[in-house]
mmCIF file of C-alpha atoms in Angstrom:
data_model
loop_
_atom_site.group_PDB
_atom_site.id
_atom_site.type_symbol
_atom_site.label_atom_id
_atom_site.label_comp_id
_atom_site.label_asym_id
_atom_site.label_seq_id
_atom_site.Cartn_x
_atom_site.Cartn_y
_atom_site.Cartn_z
ATOM 1 C CA MET A 1 7.113 138.792 85.502
ATOM 2 C CA ASN A 2 10.248 137.377 83.842
ATOM 3 C CA LYS A 3 12.488 135.853 86.467
ATOM 4 C CA ASN A 4 15.398 135.821 84.054
ATOM 5 C CA ASN A 5 15.263 139.549 83.396
ATOM 6 C CA PRO A 6 18.884 140.781 82.924
ATOM 7 C CA ASN A 7 18.213 143.810 85.129
ATOM 8 C CA ASN A 8 17.155 141.596 88.020
ATOM 9 C CA ILE A 9 20.217 139.426 87.608
ATOM 10 C CA ASP A 10 22.497 142.497 87.551
ATOM 11 C CA ASN A 11 20.878 143.883 90.692
ATOM 12 C CA LYS A 12 21.322 140.578 92.516
ATOM 13 C CA ASN A 13 24.985 140.453 91.503
ATOM 14 C CA LYS A 14 25.532 143.997 92.769
ATOM 15 C CA ILE A 15 23.882 143.172 96.095
ATOM 16 C CA ASN A 16 26.014 140.039 96.479
ATOM 17 C CA ASN A 17 29.180 141.954 95.625
ATOM 18 C CA ASN A 18 28.358 144.665 98.159
ATOM 19 C CA ASN A 19 27.699 142.070 100.849
ATOM 20 C CA ASN A 20 31.000 140.339 100.110
ATOM 21 C CA ASN A 21 32.878 143.645 100.212
ATOM 22 C CA ASN A 22 31.269 144.544 103.537
ATOM 23 C CA LYS A 23 32.242 141.170 104.977
ATOM 24 C CA ASN A 24 35.816 141.533 103.745
ATOM 25 C CA ASN A 25 36.086 145.048 105.168
ATOM 26 C CA SER A 26 34.712 143.847 108.490
ATOM 27 C CA ILE A 27 37.247 141.021 108.637
ATOM 28 C CA ASN A 28 40.102 143.359 107.725
ATOM 29 C CA ASN A 29 39.035 145.912 110.341
ATOM 30 C CA ASN A 30 38.814 143.263 113.050
ATOM 31 C CA SER A 31 42.215 141.930 112.062
ATOM 32 C CA ASN A 32 43.721 145.417 112.145
ATOM 33 C CA ASN A 33 42.176 146.145 115.538
ATOM 34 C CA ASN A 34 43.630 142.955 116.962
ATOM 35 C CA ASN A 35 47.041 143.719 115.511
ATOM 36 C CA LYS A 36 46.987 147.253 116.913
ATOM 37 C CA SER A 37 46.479 146.091 120.457
ATOM 38 C CA PHE A 38 50.036 146.956 121.463
ATOM 39 C CA GLY A 39 51.093 149.529 118.894
ATOM 40 C CA LEU A 40 51.727 149.897 115.179
ATOM 41 C CA TYR A 41 54.754 147.608 115.240
ATOM 42 C CA SER A 42 52.265 144.779 115.739
ATOM 43 C CA LEU A 43 50.532 145.587 112.438
ATOM 44 C CA GLU A 44 51.074 142.950 109.742
ATOM 45 C CA GLN A 45 54.434 142.003 111.204
ATOM 46 C CA PRO A 46 55.947 138.626 110.351
ATOM 47 C CA ALA A 47 55.953 135.824 112.869
ATOM 48 C CA PRO A 48 58.747 136.110 115.467
ATOM 49 C CA LEU A 49 61.879 134.084 114.937
ATOM 50 C CA PRO A 50 62.165 130.804 116.892
ATOM 51 C CA LEU A 51 63.272 130.992 120.517
ATOM 52 C CA TRP A 52 66.220 128.678 119.892
ATOM 53 C CA LEU A 53 67.856 131.626 118.113
ATOM 54 C CA LEU A 54 67.791 133.485 121.424
ATOM 55 C CA VAL A 55 69.643 130.578 123.036
ATOM 56 C CA LEU A 56 72.115 130.655 120.156
ATOM 57 C CA VAL A 57 72.740 134.406 120.521
ATOM 58 C CA PHE A 58 73.177 133.944 124.265
ATOM 59 C CA GLY A 59 75.657 131.125 123.699
ATOM 60 C CA VAL A 60 77.669 133.129 121.168
ATOM 61 C CA SER A 61 77.810 136.058 123.607
ATOM 62 C CA ILE A 62 79.105 133.802 126.373
ATOM 63 C CA SER A 63 81.714 132.431 123.958
ATOM 64 C CA VAL A 64 82.951 135.944 123.200
ATOM 65 C CA ILE A 65 83.276 136.714 126.915
ATOM 66 C CA VAL A 66 85.165 133.442 127.503
ATOM 67 C CA PHE A 67 87.495 134.285 124.607
ATOM 68 C CA LEU A 68 88.237 137.682 126.120
ATOM 69 C CA PHE A 69 88.971 136.133 129.509
ATOM 70 C CA LEU A 70 91.340 133.644 127.891
ATOM 71 C CA ASN A 71 93.238 136.606 126.471
ATOM 72 C CA PHE A 72 93.052 138.536 129.729
ATOM 73 C CA PRO A 73 96.343 139.403 131.466
ATOM 74 C CA SER A 74 97.721 136.636 133.666
ATOM 75 C CA LEU A 75 96.226 136.989 137.119
ATOM 76 C CA SER A 76 97.669 135.582 140.289
ATOM 77 C CA HIS A 77 95.914 132.521 141.684
ATOM 78 C CA GLN A 78 94.525 134.585 144.539
ATOM 79 C CA HIS A 79 93.156 137.247 142.199
ATOM 80 C CA LYS A 80 91.552 134.675 139.885
ATOM 81 C CA GLN A 81 89.465 133.354 142.751
ATOM 82 C CA LEU A 82 88.165 136.852 143.503
ATOM 83 C CA ILE A 83 87.117 137.794 139.944
ATOM 84 C CA ARG A 84 83.324 137.754 139.610
ATOM 85 C CA LEU A 85 80.421 140.019 138.736
ATOM 86 C CA PRO A 86 79.999 142.610 141.502
ATOM 87 C CA LYS A 87 76.802 142.298 143.516
ATOM 88 C CA ASN A 88 77.474 145.009 146.107
ATOM 89 C CA PHE A 89 79.861 147.843 146.944
ATOM 90 C CA LYS A 90 82.247 145.469 148.657
ATOM 91 C CA ASP A 91 82.655 143.494 145.417
ATOM 92 C CA VAL A 92 83.154 146.713 143.454
ATOM 93 C CA LYS A 93 85.902 147.861 145.809
ATOM 94 C CA LEU A 94 87.617 144.479 145.592
ATOM 95 C CA LEU A 95 87.448 144.342 141.794
ATOM 96 C CA SER A 96 88.641 147.926 141.510
ATOM 97 C CA ASP A 97 91.684 147.114 143.646
ATOM 98 C CA ILE A 98 92.528 143.994 141.632
ATOM 99 C CA LEU A 99 91.884 145.192 138.081
ATOM 100 C CA SER A 100 93.538 148.580 138.580
ATOM 101 C CA GLN A 101 96.825 146.670 138.929
ATOM 102 C CA TYR A 102 96.421 145.330 135.379
ATOM 103 C CA THR A 103 94.617 148.151 133.560
ATOM 104 C CA ASP A 104 97.613 150.393 132.759
ATOM 105 C CA ASP A 105 99.598 147.624 131.034
ATOM 106 C CA ASN A 106 96.584 145.891 129.455
ATOM 107 C CA TYR A 107 94.264 148.799 128.805
ATOM 108 C CA PHE A 108 92.693 147.573 125.550
ATOM 109 C CA ILE A 109 91.753 144.076 126.707
ATOM 110 C CA VAL A 110 90.459 145.338 130.076
ATOM 111 C CA ILE A 111 88.255 148.063 128.577
ATOM 112 C CA THR A 112 87.021 145.736 125.795
ATOM 113 C CA THR A 113 86.090 143.005 128.282
ATOM 114 C CA PHE A 114 84.346 145.559 130.478
ATOM 115 C CA GLY A 115 82.322 146.913 127.530
ATOM 116 C CA VAL A 116 81.313 143.480 126.239
ATOM 117 C CA ILE A 117 80.169 142.278 129.678
ATOM 118 C CA TYR A 118 78.199 145.481 130.309
ATOM 119 C CA THR A 119 76.497 145.200 126.906
ATOM 120 C CA PHE A 120 75.749 141.528 127.533
ATOM 121 C CA LEU A 121 74.077 142.230 130.889
ATOM 122 C CA GLN A 122 71.925 144.975 129.384
ATOM 123 C CA ALA A 123 70.977 142.977 126.283
ATOM 124 C CA PHE A 124 69.719 139.992 128.280
ATOM 125 C CA SER A 125 68.278 141.971 131.225
ATOM 126 C CA ILE A 126 70.708 140.453 133.725
ATOM 127 C CA PRO A 127 71.155 142.447 136.983
ATOM 128 C CA GLY A 128 74.570 143.839 137.894
ATOM 129 C CA SER A 129 75.350 146.528 135.345
ATOM 130 C CA VAL A 130 74.815 149.324 137.877
ATOM 131 C CA PHE A 131 77.823 148.129 139.885
ATOM 132 C CA LEU A 132 79.888 148.026 136.700
ATOM 133 C CA SER A 133 79.106 151.722 136.315
ATOM 134 C CA PHE A 134 80.815 152.379 139.644
ATOM 135 C CA LEU A 135 83.698 150.115 138.653
ATOM 136 C CA SER A 136 84.271 152.076 135.434
ATOM 137 C CA GLY A 137 85.062 155.187 137.472
ATOM 138 C CA GLY A 138 87.717 153.390 139.481
ATOM 139 C CA LEU A 139 89.307 151.785 136.412
ATOM 140 C CA PHE A 140 89.014 154.407 133.675
ATOM 141 C CA GLY A 141 88.227 157.709 135.372
ATOM 142 C CA LEU A 142 85.440 160.140 134.557
ATOM 143 C CA LYS A 143 86.612 161.245 131.090
ATOM 144 C CA VAL A 144 86.622 157.696 129.723
ATOM 145 C CA GLY A 145 84.263 155.903 132.090
ATOM 146 C CA PHE A 146 81.298 158.255 131.668
ATOM 147 C CA PRO A 147 80.993 158.167 127.847
ATOM 148 C CA LEU A 148 81.952 154.475 127.836
ATOM 149 C CA VAL A 149 79.102 153.488 130.165
ATOM 150 C CA CYS A 150 76.597 155.709 128.325
ATOM 151 C CA PHE A 151 77.566 154.045 125.053
ATOM 152 C CA VAL A 152 77.590 150.389 126.151
ATOM 153 C CA ALA A 153 74.413 150.821 128.225
ATOM 154 C CA THR A 154 72.611 152.276 125.202
ATOM 155 C CA LEU A 155 74.059 149.588 122.935
ATOM 156 C CA GLY A 156 72.923 146.819 125.285
ATOM 157 C CA ALA A 157 69.454 148.358 125.643
ATOM 158 C CA THR A 158 69.168 148.551 121.845
ATOM 159 C CA PHE A 159 70.165 144.889 121.525
ATOM 160 C CA SER A 160 67.464 144.058 124.083
ATOM 161 C CA TYR A 161 64.965 146.072 121.994
ATOM 162 C CA LEU A 162 65.912 144.111 118.857
ATOM 163 C CA ILE A 163 65.834 140.738 120.616
ATOM 164 C CA SER A 164 62.363 141.518 121.940
ATOM 165 C CA TYR A 165 61.081 142.589 118.534
ATOM 166 C CA PHE A 166 62.548 139.849 116.351
ATOM 167 C CA ILE A 167 62.441 136.893 118.756
ATOM 168 C CA GLY A 168 60.614 137.529 122.007
ATOM 169 C CA ARG A 169 57.480 139.477 121.014
ATOM 170 C CA ASN A 170 54.990 136.752 121.876
ATOM 171 C CA LEU A 171 56.856 135.821 125.048
ATOM 172 C CA VAL A 172 56.858 139.421 126.303
ATOM 173 C CA ARG A 173 53.137 139.761 125.575
ATOM 174 C CA LYS A 174 52.411 136.534 127.418
ATOM 175 C CA LEU A 175 54.509 137.346 130.485
ATOM 176 C CA PHE A 176 53.601 141.026 130.948
ATOM 177 C CA PRO A 177 50.105 141.681 129.490
ATOM 178 C CA ASP A 178 48.995 144.066 132.247
ATOM 179 C CA LYS A 179 52.224 146.079 132.292
ATOM 180 C CA LEU A 180 52.137 146.328 128.497
ATOM 181 C CA LYS A 181 48.582 147.645 128.589
ATOM 182 C CA LEU A 182 49.474 150.297 131.186
ATOM 183 C CA PHE A 183 52.614 151.311 129.285
ATOM 184 C CA SER A 184 50.651 151.428 126.018
ATOM 185 C CA ASP A 185 48.010 153.726 127.547
ATOM 186 C CA SER A 186 50.731 155.980 128.948
ATOM 187 C CA LEU A 187 52.572 156.170 125.614
ATOM 188 C CA SER A 188 49.393 156.975 123.702
ATOM 189 C CA GLN A 189 48.972 160.110 125.811
ATOM 190 C CA LYS A 190 52.585 161.207 125.196
ATOM 191 C CA ARG A 191 52.824 160.260 121.515
ATOM 192 C CA ASP A 192 53.365 163.860 120.366
ATOM 193 C CA ASN A 193 56.436 164.189 122.600
ATOM 194 C CA LEU A 194 57.634 160.612 122.591
ATOM 195 C CA PHE A 195 61.349 161.453 122.698
ATOM 196 C CA ASN A 196 60.961 163.604 125.814
ATOM 197 C CA TYR A 197 58.890 160.896 127.465
ATOM 198 C CA ILE A 198 61.574 158.244 126.838
ATOM 199 C CA VAL A 199 64.159 160.585 128.365
ATOM 200 C CA PHE A 200 61.838 161.131 131.331
ATOM 201 C CA LEU A 201 61.378 157.382 131.854
ATOM 202 C CA ARG A 202 65.138 156.814 131.814
ATOM 203 C CA ILE A 203 65.776 159.520 134.413
ATOM 204 C CA THR A 204 62.983 158.456 136.749
ATOM 205 C CA PRO A 205 62.442 155.057 138.425
ATOM 206 C CA PHE A 206 58.764 154.729 137.450
ATOM 207 C CA LEU A 207 59.412 151.808 135.090
ATOM 208 C CA PRO A 208 62.326 149.344 135.220
ATOM 209 C CA ASN A 209 64.834 149.860 132.427
ATOM 210 C CA TRP A 210 64.663 146.216 131.368
ATOM 211 C CA PHE A 211 60.898 146.481 130.845
ATOM 212 C CA ILE A 212 61.251 149.672 128.779
ATOM 213 C CA ASN A 213 63.779 147.829 126.595
ATOM 214 C CA LEU A 214 61.494 144.844 126.028
ATOM 215 C CA ALA A 215 58.188 146.705 125.663
ATOM 216 C CA SER A 216 59.207 149.647 123.455
ATOM 217 C CA PRO A 217 59.424 147.735 120.140
ATOM 218 C CA LEU A 218 55.948 146.317 120.745
ATOM 219 C CA LEU A 219 54.461 149.764 121.341
ATOM 220 C CA ASP A 220 55.571 151.675 118.264
ATOM 221 C CA VAL A 221 58.597 153.406 119.794
ATOM 222 C CA PRO A 222 60.959 153.966 116.826
ATOM 223 C CA ILE A 223 64.419 152.556 117.408
ATOM 224 C CA HIS A 224 66.194 155.890 116.841
ATOM 225 C CA THR A 225 63.912 157.629 119.357
ATOM 226 C CA PHE A 226 64.483 154.790 121.798
ATOM 227 C CA ALA A 227 68.280 154.769 121.436
ATOM 228 C CA ILE A 228 68.882 158.533 121.548
ATOM 229 C CA GLY A 229 66.360 159.014 124.356
ATOM 230 C CA THR A 230 68.061 156.249 126.318
ATOM 231 C CA PHE A 231 71.540 157.704 125.777
ATOM 232 C CA ILE A 232 70.488 161.146 127.023
ATOM 233 C CA GLY A 233 68.188 159.893 129.772
ATOM 234 C CA ILE A 234 70.790 157.708 131.495
ATOM 235 C CA MET A 235 73.417 160.461 131.577
ATOM 236 C CA PRO A 236 72.602 162.000 135.003
ATOM 237 C CA ALA A 237 72.623 158.723 136.977
ATOM 238 C CA THR A 238 75.614 157.430 135.008
ATOM 239 C CA PHE A 239 77.596 160.588 135.732
ATOM 240 C CA LEU A 240 76.934 160.250 139.462
ATOM 241 C CA ALA A 241 77.821 156.546 139.485
ATOM 242 C CA VAL A 242 81.057 156.900 137.502
ATOM 243 C CA LYS A 243 82.132 159.928 139.510
ATOM 244 C CA ALA A 244 81.456 158.031 142.728
ATOM 245 C CA GLY A 245 83.485 155.104 141.404
ATOM 246 C CA ILE A 246 86.597 157.273 141.404
ATOM 247 C CA GLN A 247 86.317 157.436 145.186
ATOM 248 C CA ILE A 248 84.769 154.000 145.619
ATOM 249 C CA GLN A 249 86.882 153.171 148.668
ATOM 250 C CA ASN A 250 85.170 155.922 150.638
ATOM 251 C CA ILE A 251 81.630 154.827 149.773
ATOM 252 C CA GLN A 252 79.781 152.679 152.268
ATOM 253 C CA ASN A 253 76.199 152.740 150.936
ATOM 254 C CA PRO A 254 74.083 154.283 148.126
ATOM 255 C CA SER A 255 73.117 157.282 150.280
ATOM 256 C CA ASP A 256 76.737 158.461 149.993
ATOM 257 C CA ILE A 257 76.177 158.884 146.235
ATOM 258 C CA PHE A 258 72.519 159.766 145.766
ATOM 259 C CA ASP A 259 72.261 162.455 148.398
ATOM 260 C CA PHE A 260 69.465 165.025 148.604
ATOM 261 C CA LYS A 261 71.186 167.418 146.205
ATOM 262 C CA SER A 262 71.728 164.701 143.582
ATOM 263 C CA ILE A 263 68.147 163.473 143.829
ATOM 264 C CA LEU A 264 66.849 167.061 143.543
ATOM 265 C CA THR A 265 68.984 167.625 140.435
ATOM 266 C CA MET A 266 67.687 164.447 138.775
ATOM 267 C CA ALA A 267 64.105 165.405 139.645
ATOM 268 C CA ALA A 268 64.636 168.808 138.003
ATOM 269 C CA LEU A 269 66.028 167.153 134.872
ATOM 270 C CA ALA A 270 63.070 164.754 134.766
ATOM 271 C CA LEU A 271 60.637 167.661 135.024
ATOM 272 C CA LEU A 272 62.508 169.508 132.282
ATOM 273 C CA SER A 273 62.306 166.490 129.966
ATOM 274 C CA ILE A 274 58.533 166.162 130.400
ATOM 275 C CA LEU A 275 57.862 169.923 130.283
ATOM 276 C CA PRO A 276 57.033 170.087 126.520
ATOM 277 C CA THR A 277 54.336 167.447 127.022
ATOM 278 C CA LEU A 278 52.808 169.344 129.946
ATOM 279 C CA ILE A 279 52.834 172.637 128.034
ATOM 280 C CA GLN A 280 51.242 171.066 124.965
ATOM 281 C CA LYS A 281 48.514 169.449 127.069
ATOM 282 C CA LYS A 282 47.824 172.788 128.756
ATOM 283 C CA LEU A 283 47.528 174.551 125.384
ATOM 284 C CA LYS A 284 45.103 171.907 124.108
ATOM 285 C CA VAL A 285 42.892 172.378 127.173
ATOM 286 C CA ASN A 286 42.803 176.153 126.624
#
């Protein structure tokens, strides 16, 4: 038998090519499976930006807030000592009393400073924005305060989404692997009605808002679905908070705001938002 037969050589080349192709496909499939671990946004995405950019963005945000305070109306020495982020209803009442004396004559700078601080707290997942929601009612009333808080809360949440995606992806995965896995499994079951599910999550307290902001870009939640779902989902609680802020002096504790009727209403809205998912699941079973 001729070992140098062209047919034998061609057959060997074909076998080698097939083996190489199979190896390449196997490597690509493994790579894709690893990248898909937390959603399609993880697929072939570029490396996250360096963390020092996060520090830079934080520093620039602080600089903007300082600039606004430097242009704030002149406060009395006593009032200056009392200005701080509210941590409870007592602080909200105090701030409402102080700032209401300056709001009418300095409306633009007061409302701009309020909006920037609220957005900043949401973007960097800093606690305290809920008390600002009450404060907005006392300073701006329901007609202005309600849409204002809905807008800046959504804007801040969207900034948090973007920061997580472009800078903090690896950090979020490292810090919250178990929560990400649970959230990923939950989203995969609601993928056909993702918008309704985001609205549902915003109405209910099942997941913290800051975690939804950070995890959503890693789990293939489109930014437009995230932003619009957030805007609509936070409306019920925001309405109650801003409305309560108008009568903040009469409020002693959260039970004065979130009474049984309010909680029942929010539960009904949550059920309504998730209803399409439940109906679709029922139809699939049948």
